[in-house]
Coordinates of C-alpha atoms in Angstrom, one line a residue:
Chain A
M14 CA -100.9 129.7 51.5
L15 CA -100.4 132.5 54.3
I16 CA -97.2 132.8 54.1
S17 CA -96.8 132.7 49.9
G18 CA -99.9 135.5 49.8
L19 CA -98.0 137.9 52.2
W20 CA -95.2 137.5 49.7
I21 CA -97.1 138.3 46.9
I22 CA -98.7 141.1 48.4
V23 CA -95.8 142.7 49.5
T24 CA -93.7 142.2 46.5
S25 CA -96.8 144.0 44.5
S26 CA -96.5 146.7 46.6
L27 CA -93.0 147.6 45.9
L28 CA -93.9 147.5 42.7
A29 CA -97.0 149.7 43.2
I30 CA -94.9 152.2 45.2
S31 CA -92.0 152.4 42.2
T32 CA -95.2 152.5 39.7
G33 CA -96.9 155.1 42.0
L34 CA -94.2 157.6 42.0
L35 CA -93.2 157.6 38.8
G36 CA -96.7 157.1 37.5
C37 CA -97.4 160.9 39.1
L38 CA -94.2 162.3 37.6
L39 CA -95.7 160.9 34.4
M40 CA -99.0 161.9 34.3
L41 CA -98.2 165.7 35.5
R42 CA -96.0 165.7 32.4
R43 CA -99.1 164.3 30.2
S44 CA -96.9 161.3 29.1
A45 CA -99.2 158.8 31.2
M46 CA -99.3 156.1 28.4
L47 CA -95.0 156.1 27.9
G48 CA -95.2 153.0 30.0
D49 CA -97.1 151.4 27.8
A50 CA -95.1 152.2 24.9
I51 CA -91.5 151.2 27.1
S52 CA -93.2 147.8 27.6
H53 CA -93.8 147.1 24.0
S54 CA -90.8 148.8 22.5
V55 CA -88.5 146.5 24.3
L56 CA -88.9 143.6 22.5
P57 CA -86.3 144.3 20.3
G58 CA -84.2 145.4 22.3
I59 CA -84.5 141.8 23.9
V60 CA -84.3 140.2 20.7
M61 CA -81.4 141.7 19.7
A62 CA -80.0 141.6 22.7
Y63 CA -80.4 137.5 21.9
L64 CA -79.0 137.7 18.4
L65 CA -75.9 139.3 19.1
T66 CA -74.8 137.1 22.6
G67 CA -76.5 134.0 21.3
Q68 CA -77.7 133.1 25.5
K69 CA -81.0 133.6 27.1
S70 CA -78.6 135.4 30.0
S71 CA -81.0 137.4 31.4
I72 CA -78.5 140.4 32.2
A73 CA -77.7 140.9 28.6
L74 CA -81.4 141.1 27.9
F75 CA -81.8 143.4 30.2
V76 CA -79.7 145.8 28.9
G77 CA -81.1 145.1 25.9
A78 CA -84.3 146.0 27.1
I79 CA -82.9 149.0 29.0
I80 CA -81.6 150.5 26.2
L81 CA -84.6 150.4 23.8
G82 CA -86.8 151.7 26.7
V83 CA -84.6 154.9 26.7
G84 CA -84.4 154.8 22.9
V85 CA -88.0 154.8 22.5
S86 CA -88.6 157.6 25.0
L87 CA -85.9 159.6 22.6
M88 CA -87.7 158.9 20.1
I89 CA -91.3 160.1 20.9
E90 CA -89.6 163.5 22.0
F91 CA -87.7 164.0 19.0
I92 CA -90.8 163.3 16.8
Q93 CA -92.8 165.2 18.5
K94 CA -90.5 168.6 18.9
R95 CA -88.8 167.9 15.8
F96 CA -92.0 167.3 13.5
S97 CA -94.8 169.2 15.8
V98 CA -96.6 166.1 16.3
Q99 CA -98.9 165.6 19.1
N100 CA -97.9 163.5 22.4
D101 CA -100.4 160.8 21.3
A102 CA -99.6 160.1 18.3
A103 CA -95.8 160.2 19.0
I104 CA -96.2 157.3 21.8
G105 CA -98.4 155.8 19.1
L106 CA -96.5 155.4 16.0
S107 CA -93.1 154.5 18.1
F108 CA -94.0 152.3 20.2
T109 CA -95.9 149.8 17.7
F110 CA -93.5 150.6 15.1
L111 CA -90.7 148.9 17.3
F112 CA -93.1 146.5 18.5
A113 CA -93.5 145.4 14.9
V114 CA -89.9 145.0 14.2
G115 CA -88.8 143.0 17.3
V116 CA -91.8 141.0 16.1
I117 CA -90.4 141.1 12.3
L118 CA -86.9 139.5 13.8
I119 CA -88.4 137.3 15.6
S120 CA -90.0 135.4 13.0
I121 CA -86.5 136.7 10.4
F122 CA -84.0 135.3 13.0
A123 CA -85.2 133.9 16.3
Q124 CA -88.2 131.7 15.1
D125 CA -86.7 128.9 18.0
I126 CA -86.4 131.8 21.3
D127 CA -89.3 130.6 23.2
L128 CA -91.0 133.8 24.0
D129 CA -93.8 132.8 26.5
Q130 CA -96.5 135.5 25.3
D131 CA -98.7 134.4 28.6
C132 CA -95.9 134.6 31.2
V133 CA -95.2 138.2 29.2
I134 CA -98.4 139.9 29.1
Y135 CA -100.4 138.7 32.0
G136 CA -96.8 137.8 34.1
E137 CA -97.5 135.1 37.1
L138 CA -97.6 136.6 40.7
A139 CA -98.5 133.3 41.7
Y140 CA -94.8 131.9 41.0
I141 CA -93.3 134.7 43.1
P142 CA -93.5 132.7 46.0
L143 CA -91.8 129.6 44.4
D144 CA -88.5 131.4 42.6
L145 CA -86.4 131.3 45.9
W146 CA -83.1 133.5 46.0
T147 CA -80.5 130.7 47.6
T148 CA -77.1 131.2 48.9
P149 CA -74.5 129.2 47.7
T150 CA -74.3 128.1 51.1
G151 CA -78.0 127.3 50.9
L152 CA -79.4 130.0 52.8
N153 CA -83.0 130.8 51.9
L154 CA -83.4 134.4 51.0
G155 CA -87.1 134.3 50.0
P156 CA -88.3 134.9 46.3
R157 CA -86.0 136.5 43.9
A158 CA -88.8 139.2 42.9
F159 CA -89.2 140.5 46.0
W160 CA -85.6 141.9 46.3
I161 CA -85.7 142.7 43.1
L162 CA -88.4 145.4 43.4
L163 CA -87.4 146.0 46.7
A164 CA -83.9 147.8 45.5
L165 CA -86.2 149.2 42.6
A166 CA -88.6 150.6 45.3
I167 CA -85.5 151.9 47.0
I168 CA -84.1 153.3 43.8
N169 CA -87.3 155.4 42.9
I170 CA -88.1 156.9 46.6
S171 CA -84.7 158.4 46.8
F172 CA -84.9 160.0 43.5
V173 CA -88.1 161.5 44.3
G174 CA -87.2 161.9 47.9
L175 CA -83.9 163.7 47.2
A176 CA -84.9 165.8 43.7
Y177 CA -88.4 166.7 45.5
K178 CA -88.1 170.5 44.5
E179 CA -85.7 169.6 41.1
L180 CA -88.7 167.4 39.6
Q181 CA -91.7 170.0 40.6
V182 CA -90.0 173.0 39.7
S183 CA -88.8 171.0 36.9
I184 CA -92.5 169.8 36.2
F185 CA -94.6 173.0 36.9
D186 CA -92.4 175.5 35.1
P187 CA -89.1 174.0 32.8
L188 CA -89.1 177.7 31.7
F189 CA -88.3 179.0 34.9
A190 CA -86.9 176.2 35.9
Q191 CA -84.1 176.6 32.8
A192 CA -83.5 180.6 33.4
T193 CA -82.9 179.7 37.4
G194 CA -79.6 177.4 35.8
L195 CA -81.4 174.1 36.0
H196 CA -81.9 171.5 33.8
P197 CA -85.2 170.0 33.0
Q198 CA -84.3 168.2 30.5
V199 CA -81.7 165.9 32.6
W200 CA -84.1 165.5 35.3
H201 CA -86.6 164.1 32.1
Y202 CA -84.3 161.7 31.6
V203 CA -83.5 160.4 34.7
Q204 CA -86.7 159.9 34.8
V205 CA -87.2 157.8 31.5
V206 CA -84.1 155.8 32.6
L207 CA -86.1 154.8 35.9
V208 CA -89.1 154.0 34.4
S209 CA -87.9 152.3 31.5
L210 CA -86.0 150.4 34.6
T211 CA -89.3 149.1 36.1
V212 CA -91.2 148.6 33.7
V213 CA -88.4 145.6 32.3
A214 CA -88.1 144.6 35.6
A215 CA -91.2 144.6 36.8
F216 CA -93.2 143.4 33.9
E217 CA -90.7 139.7 34.1
V218 CA -92.2 139.3 37.2
V219 CA -95.8 140.7 36.9
G220 CA -96.3 141.0 33.5
A221 CA -97.0 143.9 31.0
I222 CA -100.8 144.3 31.6
L223 CA -100.1 144.8 35.5
V224 CA -97.3 146.9 35.2
I225 CA -99.0 149.7 32.8
A226 CA -102.2 149.5 35.2
F227 CA -99.8 150.1 38.0
L228 CA -97.9 153.1 36.3
V229 CA -101.6 154.9 35.2
T230 CA -104.4 153.9 37.1
P231 CA -103.1 155.1 41.1
A232 CA -101.7 158.0 39.9
A233 CA -105.1 158.6 38.1
T234 CA -107.2 157.8 41.5
A235 CA -104.8 160.7 43.3
Y236 CA -105.2 163.1 41.1
L237 CA -108.7 163.5 41.0
I238 CA -108.5 163.9 44.7
S239 CA -105.1 165.8 45.3
H240 CA -103.9 169.4 45.5
R241 CA -100.5 168.9 46.5
L242 CA -97.6 166.9 45.0
W243 CA -96.6 165.4 48.1
S244 CA -100.1 163.9 48.9
F245 CA -100.4 162.6 45.0
L246 CA -97.5 160.8 45.0
G247 CA -98.3 159.3 48.8
L248 CA -102.2 158.7 47.5
S249 CA -100.6 157.2 44.3
C250 CA -98.8 154.9 46.3
L251 CA -101.4 153.9 48.5
W252 CA -103.7 153.5 45.7
G253 CA -101.9 150.7 44.5
I254 CA -100.6 148.9 47.9
T255 CA -104.6 148.9 48.6
A256 CA -105.0 147.6 45.5
S257 CA -102.4 144.5 46.0
I258 CA -103.9 143.7 49.2
G259 CA -107.5 143.6 48.0
G260 CA -106.8 142.2 44.2
Y261 CA -105.1 139.2 46.5
L262 CA -107.4 138.8 48.3
L263 CA -110.1 138.7 45.3
A264 CA -108.0 136.4 43.2
W265 CA -107.7 134.1 46.6
W266 CA -111.5 134.0 46.8
S267 CA -112.8 133.7 43.5
G268 CA -109.7 131.7 41.9
G269 CA -108.9 134.0 38.6
T270 CA -105.4 135.6 38.0
I271 CA -103.6 137.8 40.4
A272 CA -102.4 140.4 38.1
G273 CA -105.7 140.5 36.8
A274 CA -107.6 141.0 39.5
I275 CA -105.5 143.6 41.5
A276 CA -105.5 145.8 38.1
L277 CA -109.7 145.3 38.2
I278 CA -109.5 146.5 41.8
A279 CA -107.5 149.6 40.8
G280 CA -109.7 150.3 38.4
I281 CA -112.8 149.9 40.7
Q282 CA -111.4 152.5 43.3
F283 CA -111.0 155.1 40.5
L284 CA -114.6 155.4 39.6
I285 CA -115.3 155.1 43.3
V286 CA -113.0 157.5 44.3
L287 CA -114.3 159.3 40.7
I288 CA -118.1 159.1 42.0
I289 CA -117.8 160.7 45.6
S290 CA -115.3 163.5 44.5
K291 CA -118.0 164.2 41.8
I292 CA -120.8 163.9 44.6
A293 CA -118.7 166.0 47.3
K294 CA -118.0 168.9 44.9
S295 CA -121.6 169.2 43.4
K296 CA -122.2 170.0 47.4
A297 CA -120.0 172.6 47.7
Chain B
M23 CA -83.8 205.7 16.5
I24 CA -81.8 203.5 19.1
L25 CA -80.4 205.4 21.9
Q26 CA -77.4 203.6 23.7
V27 CA -76.3 204.4 27.6
E28 CA -73.3 204.2 29.2
N29 CA -73.2 201.2 31.8
P30 CA -75.7 199.3 30.8
V31 CA -77.4 196.6 32.9
V32 CA -78.5 194.3 29.4
E33 CA -76.4 194.6 26.6
V34 CA -77.2 192.9 23.0
H35 CA -75.2 192.6 20.3
D36 CA -76.1 191.5 16.3
L37 CA -78.6 189.1 17.9
T38 CA -80.0 186.7 15.9
V39 CA -82.2 184.0 16.6
A40 CA -84.1 181.1 14.3
Y41 CA -86.9 178.6 15.3
Q42 CA -86.1 175.8 12.6
K43 CA -83.9 177.5 10.5
K44 CA -86.3 180.7 10.3
P45 CA -85.2 183.6 12.1
V46 CA -87.3 185.5 14.0
L47 CA -85.2 187.9 15.7
W48 CA -82.7 189.6 13.1
S49 CA -79.4 191.5 14.2
I50 CA -80.8 193.1 17.5
D51 CA -78.5 195.5 18.7
F52 CA -79.6 197.7 22.2
T53 CA -78.4 198.7 25.7
L54 CA -80.5 199.2 28.7
P55 CA -80.5 201.7 31.6
A56 CA -80.2 200.6 34.9
G57 CA -83.4 201.8 37.6
N58 CA -85.9 201.9 34.6
I59 CA -89.3 200.0 33.9
I60 CA -88.3 199.0 30.4
G61 CA -91.5 198.0 27.7
I62 CA -90.3 195.6 25.0
I63 CA -93.5 196.5 22.5
G64 CA -94.5 195.2 18.7
P65 CA -97.1 193.1 17.3
N66 CA -97.9 189.5 17.4
G67 CA -95.4 187.4 16.1
A68 CA -92.4 190.6 16.4
G69 CA -90.1 188.3 18.8
K70 CA -90.7 190.0 21.7
S71 CA -91.1 186.7 23.7
T72 CA -88.1 184.7 21.5
L73 CA -85.8 187.9 22.7
L74 CA -86.4 187.6 26.6
K75 CA -85.7 183.7 26.3
A76 CA -82.6 184.3 24.4
I77 CA -81.3 186.7 26.9
M78 CA -82.1 184.1 29.9
G79 CA -80.1 181.8 27.8
I80 CA -83.0 179.6 27.5
I81 CA -83.2 179.2 23.6
P82 CA -79.8 178.9 21.0
L83 CA -78.7 181.9 19.4
A84 CA -77.8 181.6 15.5
S85 CA -75.9 184.9 16.1
G86 CA -74.5 187.4 18.5
Q87 CA -73.6 187.9 21.9
I88 CA -75.8 188.9 25.1
R89 CA -74.1 190.5 28.2
L90 CA -75.7 191.2 31.5
W91 CA -73.7 193.8 33.7
N92 CA -70.9 193.1 31.2
F93 CA -71.5 189.3 32.4
P94 CA -72.8 186.1 30.5
I95 CA -76.0 185.1 32.0
K96 CA -74.8 181.5 33.0
D97 CA -72.3 184.1 35.6
V98 CA -74.9 186.1 36.9
R99 CA -78.0 183.9 37.0
K100 CA -78.8 184.8 40.8
R101 CA -78.9 188.3 40.1
V102 CA -81.5 187.7 37.5
S103 CA -85.6 186.5 37.7
Y104 CA -87.6 185.4 34.6
V105 CA -91.3 185.9 34.9
P106 CA -92.4 183.3 31.6
Q107 CA -96.4 183.7 30.0
R108 CA -98.9 182.8 32.4
E109 CA -100.1 180.2 29.8
S110 CA -96.5 178.7 29.8
V111 CA -97.8 176.5 32.2
D112 CA -100.0 174.3 33.7
W113 CA -102.1 175.4 36.3
D114 CA -104.1 172.3 37.6
F115 CA -100.5 171.4 39.0
P116 CA -101.3 169.9 42.4
A117 CA -99.7 173.2 44.1
S118 CA -100.5 175.6 46.5
V119 CA -99.7 179.4 45.8
K120 CA -97.3 179.2 49.2
E121 CA -95.7 176.2 47.3
V122 CA -95.3 177.9 43.5
V123 CA -93.5 181.0 45.9
L124 CA -91.4 178.8 47.2
M125 CA -89.7 177.7 44.1
G126 CA -88.1 181.3 43.9
R127 CA -86.3 180.2 46.4
Y128 CA -84.5 177.2 45.2
P129 CA -81.8 178.6 43.3
K130 CA -80.6 179.7 46.6
L131 CA -80.6 176.4 47.8
S132 CA -78.0 173.6 46.2
L133 CA -79.3 170.6 44.8
F134 CA -81.2 168.1 47.4
Q135 CA -81.5 170.5 49.9
R136 CA -84.8 171.5 51.7
P137 CA -86.4 175.2 52.1
T138 CA -85.5 177.0 55.7
K139 CA -87.4 178.6 58.2
K140 CA -86.0 181.8 56.6
D141 CA -86.9 181.0 53.0
H142 CA -90.4 180.5 54.3
E143 CA -90.9 184.0 55.6
I144 CA -89.6 185.6 52.5
V145 CA -92.1 183.9 50.9
K146 CA -94.9 185.4 53.2
Q147 CA -93.3 188.7 53.1
C148 CA -93.4 188.1 48.9
L149 CA -96.8 187.3 48.7
A150 CA -97.7 190.0 51.2
Q151 CA -96.1 192.3 48.9
V152 CA -98.7 191.8 46.1
E153 CA -101.6 191.2 48.2
M154 CA -101.3 187.7 48.2
L155 CA -101.1 186.6 51.3
E156 CA -104.7 185.1 52.3
Y157 CA -104.3 182.7 49.9
E158 CA -101.6 181.6 50.8
N159 CA -102.8 177.5 51.1
R160 CA -105.1 178.2 48.1
Q161 CA -104.4 175.6 45.3
I162 CA -103.1 177.7 42.3
G163 CA -106.1 176.2 39.8
Q164 CA -108.6 177.7 41.8
L165 CA -107.1 181.6 41.5
S166 CA -108.1 184.2 38.9
G167 CA -106.1 184.8 36.4
G168 CA -105.0 188.1 37.8
Q169 CA -104.1 186.7 41.3
Q170 CA -102.1 183.4 38.9
Q171 CA -100.1 186.4 37.8
R172 CA -99.3 187.6 41.1
V173 CA -98.2 184.9 42.2
F174 CA -95.6 184.4 39.7
L175 CA -94.4 188.1 40.7
A176 CA -94.1 186.6 44.1
R177 CA -92.1 183.8 43.0
A178 CA -89.7 186.5 41.0
L179 CA -89.4 188.9 43.9
A180 CA -88.5 185.9 46.2
Q181 CA -85.5 185.1 44.0
E182 CA -83.9 188.5 45.3
A183 CA -82.9 189.5 42.3
E184 CA -81.7 192.7 40.9
L185 CA -83.0 192.3 37.2
Y186 CA -86.1 190.6 36.3
F187 CA -87.5 189.9 32.7
M188 CA -91.5 189.4 33.0
D189 CA -93.2 188.4 30.1
E190 CA -96.6 189.4 29.7
P191 CA -97.6 190.3 33.5
F192 CA -100.9 192.7 32.0
A193 CA -102.1 189.8 29.8
G194 CA -105.6 188.8 31.0
V195 CA -105.2 190.2 34.6
D196 CA -108.5 192.0 36.2
M197 CA -108.3 196.0 37.1
A198 CA -107.6 195.2 40.9
S199 CA -104.3 193.0 39.8
E200 CA -103.1 195.5 37.2
A201 CA -103.3 198.5 39.6
A202 CA -101.6 195.8 42.3
I203 CA -98.9 194.8 39.8
I204 CA -98.0 198.5 38.8
K205 CA -97.5 199.4 42.5
L206 CA -95.1 196.6 42.8
L207 CA -93.3 197.6 39.8
H208 CA -93.0 201.2 41.0
Q209 CA -91.7 200.2 44.5
M210 CA -89.3 198.0 42.6
R211 CA -88.0 200.7 40.3
A212 CA -87.5 203.2 43.8
Q213 CA -85.4 200.5 45.3
G214 CA -83.3 200.5 42.4
K215 CA -83.9 197.5 40.4
T216 CA -84.7 197.0 36.1
I217 CA -87.6 195.5 35.4
V218 CA -87.6 194.9 31.5
V219 CA -92.0 193.8 30.5
V220 CA -92.7 192.3 27.5
H221 CA -96.1 193.8 26.6
H222 CA -98.8 194.0 23.5
D223 CA -100.8 196.5 24.5
L224 CA -100.2 200.1 22.5
Q225 CA -102.9 201.9 24.5
T226 CA -101.1 201.4 27.9
A227 CA -97.6 201.2 27.4
Y228 CA -96.7 205.2 27.2
E229 CA -98.3 205.3 31.0
Y230 CA -96.1 202.0 32.0
F231 CA -92.7 202.0 31.1
D232 CA -89.9 204.6 31.0
W233 CA -88.1 203.3 28.5
I234 CA -89.5 201.3 25.3
L235 CA -88.2 199.3 22.8
L236 CA -89.6 198.9 19.6
I237 CA -89.5 195.6 17.6
N238 CA -91.0 194.1 15.1
Q239 CA -88.6 191.2 14.1
R240 CA -85.9 193.8 13.8
L241 CA -85.3 196.3 16.6
I242 CA -87.0 199.5 15.3
A243 CA -85.9 201.9 18.1
S244 CA -85.6 202.0 21.8
G245 CA -84.8 205.0 24.1
P246 CA -86.9 207.5 26.6
K247 CA -90.6 206.7 25.8
E248 CA -91.0 210.7 25.0
K249 CA -88.4 210.5 21.8
I250 CA -89.7 206.5 21.1
F251 CA -93.8 207.3 20.8
T252 CA -93.8 208.9 17.5
P253 CA -96.2 208.2 14.7
E254 CA -93.3 207.1 12.6
L255 CA -91.9 204.7 14.8
L256 CA -94.7 203.3 15.7
Q257 CA -95.9 203.0 11.7
A258 CA -92.7 201.2 11.4
T259 CA -93.1 198.7 14.3
Y260 CA -96.9 198.3 13.3
G261 CA -96.8 198.7 9.8
G262 CA -99.8 200.5 7.7
K263 CA -102.2 198.4 8.8
L264 CA -105.6 200.8 8.9
T265 CA -107.2 200.0 12.3
T266 CA -103.7 200.3 13.7
L267 CA -103.2 203.7 12.4
T268 CA -105.9 205.2 13.6
K269 CA -105.2 203.9 17.5
I270 CA -102.1 205.3 16.9
G271 CA -103.3 208.6 16.0
E272 CA -105.6 208.5 19.3
L273 CA -102.6 207.6 21.2
L274 CA -100.5 210.5 20.2
K275 CA -103.7 212.6 21.2
K276 CA -103.5 211.2 24.4
K277 CA -100.1 211.2 25.0
S278 CA -100.0 215.1 23.8
F279 CA -102.5 215.5 26.4
S280 CA -101.0 213.8 29.6
S281 CA -97.8 215.9 28.9
R282 CA -99.8 219.1 28.6
K283 CA -101.6 217.7 31.8
D284 CA -98.1 216.9 33.7
G285 CA -96.7 220.1 32.3

């Protein structure tokens, strides 16, 4: 129990780092709900990939999901710019449309498809230690989810670490960035691809609700008390990691779902920090 | 009245810009002289900001050609600085004054390269020049409008450019900041730099600028301010609105008064 608990906490923390970083960037771009949009919009991509290839191999479905994930981001932007619709409205109408397309595709062509709703929405962190990655020689390398989320965390940390100044200036002042010859749009699309990649890979492991909670809540909590971009990014990761630990302990103690408990703790963190920062401000 | 100059810094030829197929600038044609403080004046919606964005290559041109020192903008970006409107950014962004000014050094750094000690020193100098050094560690959201504008100007200074385009640097700034900005523009001019400023306030335009461009979707006039500030040209720019006309009358009185004083 102790070892498997550790795997769950570590895996969840790795996800918290990826989503913590990306969540900050999304929040600064005022599109915090993009992760939500992507996680719903990948459904038709998964169904179409299944219909085209006729197999449930995870690679094909993954590619289908990524294409739709990037697709919905482009669609949102197109609707927003071309028809001057507000960002939140564009997000709402894009992902509900695509999700509906996915549901219709399933009901017409793929009624036999085995989609475990419970698993997709809530995920099941408790199974992480059971799905092990073993080499052909039989060597046990630990949970498969751990390796996937470790790779994602490394990709996201490298992205934010290496392109820190480009991201900072592109998000803060896109006109100035463009005038200096940077391409804010390119950085934006790289980020969108990473959000799609992270959301798709993660929701198979932890479920859509926790991914969305992780993309929004720790960043929102960090934003309350951050005056610098680097501290904003760092605190956001830290809140996600502590929520992972606290959530696991809460679930262990109460016997409830781990993903739900983590999301709950993240929400409580936000409330506490909000109250403390309000009190501190009123005293200052 | 459109005066052309020899060896222009900026040359705009037959420029037309459209937003969603609706033209906002029509066949604009002018040249600008080096070492001047140049004002782009016109009513709201005249396309002043659009003109700056077009020159900086931020928005696509429907037609026309723009040359800076006879080069296309993409070849001379490092010699040119652009200061967007203060309202165009989110001042709640988690960044300090120092960090924003440091952004002016980014174009000099290569992709993924970190700023050096020298970059930080230049940032300090630039902050001192706009009298904002004591605020270097403040979060930018805690500044007044005028102070935010000065931070933007410090960032522009940090670019060490030769040609500056500023979009409404005087909009919504306090008296102290206005004086600091004017002083700075004069210093820059003394160093031989060219500054092009979008400005909407006719009252102060004559006092601030050496050369004036009057636009209202089309170019009405371009030349030294003494030749441009005539009732005919100002009327052509602002139309026949009664309030504007009375204002123009007052301005012209002021102008003759100040030139008498100068002479």
